[in-house]
Amino acid sequence: MNDEQRAYWNGPTAQRWISQQERLDRALAPFGSALVDEAEVRPGDRVLDVGCGCGDTSLAVARLIQPGGTVVGVDLSAPMLARARERGASLGLENASFVEADAATFKAEPPFDRIVSRFGVMFFADPRAAFTHVRALLRSGGRLTFVCWREYDENPWSKLPMDVVQSYLPEATIPGMDGSPGPFAFADRQRVTAILRESGFEDVVLEPFDAEVCLSPNDLEDAVEFSVQAGPAARALVDVSPEVHEGVRRGLRQQLSQHRREDGFWLGGAAWMASAAVL
């Protein structure tokens, strides 16, 4: 059981993600759309969404697999799943359901046609064991498709805010840089490819996918708010003094003002689009 991640995603972090859900979905929209396209879901498919959070990917899939298809979103976070259920109900998507469970041990019958994940698989406590279990949930001919962040230095949307944070908090670290669970745990293409192959997957492919991350469509303060609420900067700023928090915001205003475009504030994002099959 991934107890550390369960505690983290059921605490204040969950409430922060819920409060920032619209901002986060907007920022990650290019990656989520590309993921759904790559997965090639079809009407009638049975789909599992790993680390579904507030349900954005699950609900996008639910629309595409009608009629006859179902999607199950799995996550450790009870508060975020509650938000996902609210969103599904408001949209009338009865073919989407959400289950509080660790995907590394989640059991379901019958097997799935597709498994997808938007930035969810990097938090597995034991990736090889988790992917071995996930593979067993796919039917023969089924495919796993997920998107995960590449190197931290290739992701200005995350690095620029963290650089400002570290100017005030030099000891602040970036989770997952050493391969432990965290946003950048799957940055190493060779490592991820090896994990998937050792877990029994075949036809493993990781291709780079780059997109601009929208911090705000129009407002500098909104862009600053996104930057202190998302990514490693958000974790580093937990329980800091008001003086440090305001200093970071001041630094972000200065830095982000240099990235204003006609359509808002954008910074680069770099990911792997991964796919693997059960033959």
mmCIF file of C-alpha atoms in Angstrom:
data_model
loop_
_atom_site.group_PDB
_atom_site.id
_atom_site.type_symbol
_atom_site.label_atom_id
_atom_site.label_comp_id
_atom_site.label_asym_id
_atom_site.label_seq_id
_atom_site.Cartn_x
_atom_site.Cartn_y
_atom_site.Cartn_z
ATOM 1 C CA MET A 1 0.000 0.000 0.000
ATOM 2 C CA ASN A 2 1.323 3.414 -0.964
ATOM 3 C CA ASP A 3 0.600 4.938 2.453
ATOM 4 C CA GLU A 4 2.794 8.023 2.045
ATOM 5 C CA GLN A 5 1.130 9.035 -1.209
ATOM 6 C CA ARG A 6 -2.331 8.231 0.195
ATOM 7 C CA ALA A 7 -1.743 10.564 3.149
ATOM 8 C CA TYR A 8 -0.328 13.294 0.899
ATOM 9 C CA TRP A 9 -3.223 13.245 -1.602
ATOM 10 C CA ASN A 10 -5.894 13.189 1.132
ATOM 11 C CA GLY A 11 -4.478 16.156 3.025
ATOM 12 C CA PRO A 12 -4.176 19.860 2.226
ATOM 13 C CA THR A 13 -2.774 19.057 -1.229
ATOM 14 C CA ALA A 14 -6.124 17.592 -2.286
ATOM 15 C CA GLN A 15 -7.971 20.739 -1.232
ATOM 16 C CA ARG A 16 -5.446 22.876 -3.096
ATOM 17 C CA TRP A 17 -5.880 20.835 -6.290
ATOM 18 C CA ILE A 18 -9.660 21.036 -6.002
ATOM 19 C CA SER A 19 -9.528 24.819 -5.543
ATOM 20 C CA GLN A 20 -7.172 25.062 -8.542
ATOM 21 C CA GLN A 21 -8.956 22.457 -10.684
ATOM 22 C CA GLU A 22 -9.987 24.811 -13.474
ATOM 23 C CA ARG A 23 -6.513 26.400 -13.640
ATOM 24 C CA LEU A 24 -4.789 23.002 -13.667
ATOM 25 C CA ASP A 25 -7.062 21.512 -16.318
ATOM 26 C CA ARG A 26 -6.514 24.602 -18.486
ATOM 27 C CA ALA A 27 -2.749 24.375 -18.056
ATOM 28 C CA LEU A 28 -2.598 20.649 -18.804
ATOM 29 C CA ALA A 29 -5.187 20.668 -21.606
ATOM 30 C CA PRO A 30 -2.690 20.162 -24.490
ATOM 31 C CA PHE A 31 -1.201 17.109 -22.770
ATOM 32 C CA GLY A 32 -4.578 15.608 -21.874
ATOM 33 C CA SER A 33 -5.940 16.084 -25.393
ATOM 34 C CA ALA A 34 -2.856 14.489 -26.943
ATOM 35 C CA LEU A 35 -3.099 11.584 -24.500
ATOM 36 C CA VAL A 36 -6.719 10.858 -25.388
ATOM 37 C CA ASP A 37 -5.907 11.069 -29.101
ATOM 38 C CA GLU A 38 -2.947 8.719 -28.691
ATOM 39 C CA ALA A 39 -5.031 6.177 -26.749
ATOM 40 C CA GLU A 40 -7.472 5.856 -29.684
ATOM 41 C CA VAL A 41 -10.444 5.037 -27.477
ATOM 42 C CA ARG A 42 -13.581 3.963 -29.345
ATOM 43 C CA PRO A 43 -17.304 3.599 -28.653
ATOM 44 C CA GLY A 44 -17.900 0.535 -26.520
ATOM 45 C CA ASP A 45 -14.411 0.470 -24.964
ATOM 46 C CA ARG A 46 -13.883 -0.228 -21.286
ATOM 47 C CA VAL A 47 -11.214 2.196 -20.035
ATOM 48 C CA LEU A 48 -9.287 2.634 -16.772
ATOM 49 C CA ASP A 49 -7.871 6.074 -15.881
ATOM 50 C CA VAL A 50 -4.976 5.784 -13.400
ATOM 51 C CA GLY A 51 -4.521 8.703 -11.020
ATOM 52 C CA CYS A 52 -7.641 10.392 -12.349
ATOM 53 C CA GLY A 53 -7.653 13.233 -9.809
ATOM 54 C CA CYS A 54 -10.619 15.556 -10.368
ATOM 55 C CA GLY A 55 -11.638 13.545 -13.423
ATOM 56 C CA ASP A 56 -10.777 15.680 -16.448
ATOM 57 C CA THR A 57 -9.308 12.840 -18.544
ATOM 58 C CA SER A 58 -11.946 10.333 -17.439
ATOM 59 C CA LEU A 59 -14.752 12.667 -18.495
ATOM 60 C CA ALA A 60 -13.101 13.403 -21.849
ATOM 61 C CA VAL A 61 -12.850 9.651 -22.466
ATOM 62 C CA ALA A 62 -16.446 9.063 -21.315
ATOM 63 C CA ARG A 63 -17.746 11.283 -24.111
ATOM 64 C CA LEU A 64 -15.768 9.426 -26.774
ATOM 65 C CA ILE A 65 -16.666 5.860 -25.788
ATOM 66 C CA GLN A 66 -20.424 6.373 -25.984
ATOM 67 C CA PRO A 67 -22.510 4.431 -26.719
ATOM 68 C CA GLY A 68 -21.745 1.324 -24.728
ATOM 69 C CA GLY A 69 -18.369 2.230 -23.265
ATOM 70 C CA THR A 70 -17.468 2.776 -19.624
ATOM 71 C CA VAL A 71 -14.547 4.477 -17.902
ATOM 72 C CA VAL A 72 -13.378 3.913 -14.336
ATOM 73 C CA GLY A 73 -11.222 6.608 -12.741
ATOM 74 C CA VAL A 74 -9.006 5.360 -9.915
ATOM 75 C CA ASP A 75 -7.222 7.601 -7.429
ATOM 76 C CA LEU A 76 -5.992 7.634 -3.832
ATOM 77 C CA SER A 77 -7.610 11.002 -3.092
ATOM 78 C CA ALA A 78 -11.142 10.826 -1.692
ATOM 79 C CA PRO A 79 -11.719 14.611 -1.901
ATOM 80 C CA MET A 80 -10.588 14.799 -5.529
ATOM 81 C CA LEU A 81 -12.754 11.811 -6.443
ATOM 82 C CA ALA A 82 -15.741 13.538 -4.864
ATOM 83 C CA ARG A 83 -15.088 16.503 -7.149
ATOM 84 C CA ALA A 84 -14.798 14.147 -10.153
ATOM 85 C CA ARG A 85 -18.181 12.593 -9.329
ATOM 86 C CA GLU A 86 -19.776 16.037 -9.061
ATOM 87 C CA ARG A 87 -18.407 17.006 -12.458
ATOM 88 C CA GLY A 88 -19.565 13.763 -14.072
ATOM 89 C CA ALA A 89 -23.057 14.151 -12.652
ATOM 90 C CA SER A 90 -23.302 17.784 -13.797
ATOM 91 C CA LEU A 91 -22.392 16.675 -17.327
ATOM 92 C CA GLY A 92 -24.774 13.727 -17.303
ATOM 93 C CA LEU A 93 -21.975 11.262 -18.019
ATOM 94 C CA GLU A 94 -23.380 8.147 -16.395
ATOM 95 C CA ASN A 95 -20.761 5.936 -18.044
ATOM 96 C CA ALA A 96 -17.974 7.393 -15.852
ATOM 97 C CA SER A 97 -17.411 6.048 -12.331
ATOM 98 C CA PHE A 98 -14.733 6.857 -9.782
ATOM 99 C CA VAL A 99 -13.133 4.518 -7.241
ATOM 100 C CA GLU A 100 -10.853 5.300 -4.303
ATOM 101 C CA ALA A 101 -8.058 2.761 -4.690
ATOM 102 C CA ASP A 102 -4.372 2.297 -5.371
ATOM 103 C CA ALA A 103 -4.035 1.380 -9.048
ATOM 104 C CA ALA A 104 -1.127 -0.870 -8.049
ATOM 105 C CA THR A 105 -3.573 -3.200 -6.268
ATOM 106 C CA PHE A 106 -6.947 -2.271 -7.810
ATOM 107 C CA LYS A 107 -8.979 -5.300 -8.912
ATOM 108 C CA ALA A 108 -11.689 -5.282 -11.546
ATOM 109 C CA GLU A 109 -13.497 -7.689 -13.855
ATOM 110 C CA PRO A 110 -13.601 -8.090 -16.814
ATOM 111 C CA PRO A 111 -10.330 -6.739 -18.321
ATOM 112 C CA PHE A 112 -10.007 -3.247 -19.800
ATOM 113 C CA ASP A 113 -9.489 -2.385 -23.464
ATOM 114 C CA ARG A 114 -7.427 0.719 -22.671
ATOM 115 C CA ILE A 115 -5.616 2.131 -19.648
ATOM 116 C CA VAL A 116 -4.698 5.818 -19.650
ATOM 117 C CA SER A 117 -3.031 8.217 -17.241
ATOM 118 C CA ARG A 118 -2.363 11.953 -17.352
ATOM 119 C CA PHE A 119 0.608 12.539 -15.051
ATOM 120 C CA GLY A 120 -0.516 9.877 -12.564
ATOM 121 C CA VAL A 121 1.890 6.947 -12.865
ATOM 122 C CA MET A 122 5.002 8.791 -11.609
ATOM 123 C CA PHE A 123 3.778 8.393 -8.028
ATOM 124 C CA PHE A 124 3.890 4.585 -7.834
ATOM 125 C CA ALA A 125 5.830 3.434 -4.764
ATOM 126 C CA ASP A 126 7.091 0.347 -6.650
ATOM 127 C CA PRO A 127 6.732 1.048 -10.392
ATOM 128 C CA ARG A 128 7.643 -2.448 -11.600
ATOM 129 C CA ALA A 129 5.166 -4.142 -9.295
ATOM 130 C CA ALA A 130 2.508 -1.544 -10.109
ATOM 131 C CA PHE A 131 2.873 -1.867 -13.869
ATOM 132 C CA THR A 132 2.910 -5.669 -13.599
ATOM 133 C CA HIS A 133 -0.449 -5.423 -11.858
ATOM 134 C CA VAL A 134 -1.769 -2.849 -14.317
ATOM 135 C CA ARG A 135 -0.780 -5.069 -17.229
ATOM 136 C CA ALA A 136 -2.929 -7.879 -15.799
ATOM 137 C CA LEU A 137 -5.956 -5.549 -15.995
ATOM 138 C CA LEU A 138 -5.662 -5.271 -19.802
ATOM 139 C CA ARG A 139 -7.131 -7.722 -22.266
ATOM 140 C CA SER A 140 -4.985 -9.296 -24.952
ATOM 141 C CA GLY A 141 -4.527 -6.603 -27.588
ATOM 142 C CA GLY A 142 -5.174 -3.834 -25.073
ATOM 143 C CA ARG A 143 -2.935 -0.802 -24.687
ATOM 144 C CA LEU A 144 -1.562 1.361 -21.914
ATOM 145 C CA THR A 145 -1.046 5.044 -22.782
ATOM 146 C CA PHE A 146 0.250 7.692 -20.401
ATOM 147 C CA VAL A 147 1.933 11.063 -20.350
ATOM 148 C CA CYS A 148 4.695 11.891 -17.859
ATOM 149 C CA TRP A 149 7.070 14.825 -17.420
ATOM 150 C CA ARG A 150 10.550 14.762 -18.935
ATOM 151 C CA GLU A 151 13.560 16.376 -17.245
ATOM 152 C CA TYR A 152 12.916 19.163 -14.764
ATOM 153 C CA ASP A 153 15.285 21.497 -16.626
ATOM 154 C CA GLU A 154 13.188 21.022 -19.781
ATOM 155 C CA ASN A 155 10.053 22.298 -18.021
ATOM 156 C CA PRO A 156 10.163 26.076 -17.492
ATOM 157 C CA TRP A 157 6.549 26.038 -16.220
ATOM 158 C CA SER A 158 7.926 24.266 -13.148
ATOM 159 C CA LYS A 159 11.557 25.401 -13.067
ATOM 160 C CA LEU A 160 10.995 29.170 -13.238
ATOM 161 C CA PRO A 161 8.775 29.266 -10.126
ATOM 162 C CA MET A 162 11.087 26.879 -8.294
ATOM 163 C CA ASP A 163 14.124 29.018 -9.119
ATOM 164 C CA VAL A 164 12.359 31.929 -7.429
ATOM 165 C CA VAL A 165 11.452 29.735 -4.438
ATOM 166 C CA GLN A 166 15.041 28.514 -4.074
ATOM 167 C CA SER A 167 16.318 32.085 -4.013
ATOM 168 C CA TYR A 168 14.468 32.314 -0.670
ATOM 169 C CA LEU A 169 14.645 28.654 0.363
ATOM 170 C CA PRO A 170 17.935 27.195 -0.952
ATOM 171 C CA GLU A 171 17.217 23.884 0.771
ATOM 172 C CA ALA A 172 13.984 23.308 -1.170
ATOM 173 C CA THR A 173 14.133 20.135 -3.287
ATOM 174 C CA ILE A 174 12.270 18.814 -6.321
ATOM 175 C CA PRO A 175 10.379 15.549 -5.623
ATOM 176 C CA GLY A 176 11.161 12.661 -7.930
ATOM 177 C CA MET A 177 14.538 13.898 -9.154
ATOM 178 C CA ASP A 178 16.179 10.787 -7.665
ATOM 179 C CA GLY A 179 13.597 8.428 -9.148
ATOM 180 C CA SER A 180 11.451 8.332 -6.009
ATOM 181 C CA PRO A 181 7.716 9.033 -6.392
ATOM 182 C CA GLY A 182 7.187 12.555 -7.675
ATOM 183 C CA PRO A 183 6.400 14.591 -10.776
ATOM 184 C CA PHE A 184 9.789 14.016 -12.436
ATOM 185 C CA ALA A 185 10.312 10.390 -11.412
ATOM 186 C CA PHE A 186 9.830 9.171 -15.007
ATOM 187 C CA ALA A 187 12.070 11.702 -16.733
ATOM 188 C CA ASP A 188 14.599 9.032 -17.781
ATOM 189 C CA ARG A 189 13.364 7.455 -21.010
ATOM 190 C CA GLN A 190 15.572 4.359 -20.730
ATOM 191 C CA ARG A 191 14.459 3.724 -17.144
ATOM 192 C CA VAL A 192 10.768 3.965 -17.986
ATOM 193 C CA THR A 193 11.182 1.764 -21.059
ATOM 194 C CA ALA A 194 12.973 -0.859 -18.968
ATOM 195 C CA ILE A 195 10.309 -0.755 -16.241
ATOM 196 C CA LEU A 196 7.526 -1.329 -18.756
ATOM 197 C CA ARG A 197 9.335 -4.182 -20.497
ATOM 198 C CA GLU A 198 10.236 -5.837 -17.205
ATOM 199 C CA SER A 199 6.562 -5.564 -16.222
ATOM 200 C CA GLY A 200 5.601 -7.682 -19.232
ATOM 201 C CA PHE A 201 4.548 -4.988 -21.713
ATOM 202 C CA GLU A 202 5.531 -5.179 -25.365
ATOM 203 C CA ASP A 203 5.708 -2.677 -28.195
ATOM 204 C CA VAL A 204 6.924 -0.023 -25.738
ATOM 205 C CA VAL A 205 7.294 3.456 -27.248
ATOM 206 C CA LEU A 206 8.142 6.777 -25.581
ATOM 207 C CA GLU A 207 8.051 9.849 -27.794
ATOM 208 C CA PRO A 208 8.729 13.453 -26.745
ATOM 209 C CA PHE A 209 5.708 15.713 -26.585
ATOM 210 C CA ASP A 210 6.158 19.438 -26.019
ATOM 211 C CA ALA A 211 3.444 22.012 -25.389
ATOM 212 C CA GLU A 212 3.045 25.451 -23.883
ATOM 213 C CA VAL A 213 1.516 25.535 -20.400
ATOM 214 C CA CYS A 214 -1.019 28.327 -19.894
ATOM 215 C CA LEU A 215 -0.443 29.903 -16.482
ATOM 216 C CA SER A 216 -3.188 32.461 -17.142
ATOM 217 C CA PRO A 217 -5.056 33.601 -20.252
ATOM 218 C CA ASN A 218 -4.939 37.269 -19.288
ATOM 219 C CA ASP A 219 -3.856 38.228 -15.754
ATOM 220 C CA LEU A 220 -0.412 38.449 -14.129
ATOM 221 C CA GLU A 221 -1.749 37.890 -10.610
ATOM 222 C CA ASP A 222 -3.599 34.821 -11.841
ATOM 223 C CA ALA A 223 -0.351 33.505 -13.355
ATOM 224 C CA VAL A 224 1.438 34.121 -10.052
ATOM 225 C CA GLU A 225 -1.309 32.286 -8.175
ATOM 226 C CA PHE A 226 -1.034 29.288 -10.488
ATOM 227 C CA SER A 227 2.743 29.212 -10.017
ATOM 228 C CA VAL A 228 2.556 29.055 -6.219
ATOM 229 C CA GLN A 229 -0.260 26.486 -6.250
ATOM 230 C CA ALA A 230 1.084 23.970 -8.802
ATOM 231 C CA GLY A 231 4.241 21.907 -9.216
ATOM 232 C CA PRO A 232 7.189 21.612 -6.819
ATOM 233 C CA ALA A 233 6.900 25.264 -5.779
ATOM 234 C CA ALA A 234 3.550 24.577 -4.113
ATOM 235 C CA ARG A 235 5.006 21.823 -1.930
ATOM 236 C CA ALA A 236 8.055 23.914 -1.030
ATOM 237 C CA LEU A 237 5.869 26.827 0.119
ATOM 238 C CA VAL A 238 3.830 24.823 2.623
ATOM 239 C CA ASP A 239 4.188 26.335 6.124
ATOM 240 C CA VAL A 240 6.606 29.109 5.097
ATOM 241 C CA SER A 241 6.372 32.542 6.672
ATOM 242 C CA PRO A 242 4.156 35.245 5.128
ATOM 243 C CA GLU A 243 7.337 37.209 4.400
ATOM 244 C CA VAL A 244 8.806 34.383 2.313
ATOM 245 C CA HIS A 245 5.504 33.809 0.557
ATOM 246 C CA GLU A 246 5.186 37.459 -0.404
ATOM 247 C CA GLY A 247 8.841 37.589 -1.459
ATOM 248 C CA VAL A 248 8.284 34.635 -3.799
ATOM 249 C CA ARG A 249 5.182 36.275 -5.248
ATOM 250 C CA ARG A 250 7.117 39.485 -5.817
ATOM 251 C CA GLY A 251 9.868 37.577 -7.610
ATOM 252 C CA LEU A 252 7.318 35.717 -9.717
ATOM 253 C CA ARG A 253 5.630 38.937 -10.773
ATOM 254 C CA GLN A 254 8.973 40.205 -12.008
ATOM 255 C CA GLN A 255 9.888 37.001 -13.825
ATOM 256 C CA LEU A 256 6.492 36.205 -15.320
ATOM 257 C CA SER A 257 5.947 39.734 -16.599
ATOM 258 C CA GLN A 258 8.673 38.901 -19.136
ATOM 259 C CA HIS A 259 6.531 36.053 -20.515
ATOM 260 C CA ARG A 260 3.373 38.002 -21.316
ATOM 261 C CA ARG A 261 1.817 37.286 -24.714
ATOM 262 C CA GLU A 262 -1.310 38.632 -26.363
ATOM 263 C CA ASP A 263 -3.144 35.505 -25.220
ATOM 264 C CA GLY A 264 -1.778 35.395 -21.676
ATOM 265 C CA PHE A 265 1.164 33.976 -19.766
ATOM 266 C CA TRP A 266 2.719 30.761 -21.063
ATOM 267 C CA LEU A 267 5.788 28.663 -20.232
ATOM 268 C CA GLY A 268 7.126 25.557 -21.934
ATOM 269 C CA GLY A 269 6.301 22.014 -20.892
ATOM 270 C CA ALA A 270 8.110 18.832 -21.936
ATOM 271 C CA ALA A 271 6.682 15.325 -21.537
ATOM 272 C CA TRP A 272 6.962 11.755 -22.724
ATOM 273 C CA MET A 273 3.979 10.250 -24.504
ATOM 274 C CA ALA A 274 4.261 6.586 -23.626
ATOM 275 C CA SER A 275 2.416 3.581 -25.029
ATOM 276 C CA ALA A 276 2.750 -0.144 -24.491
ATOM 277 C CA ALA A 277 0.727 -3.197 -25.433
ATOM 278 C CA VAL A 278 -0.407 -6.566 -24.173
ATOM 279 C CA LEU A 279 -0.059 -8.872 -27.173
#
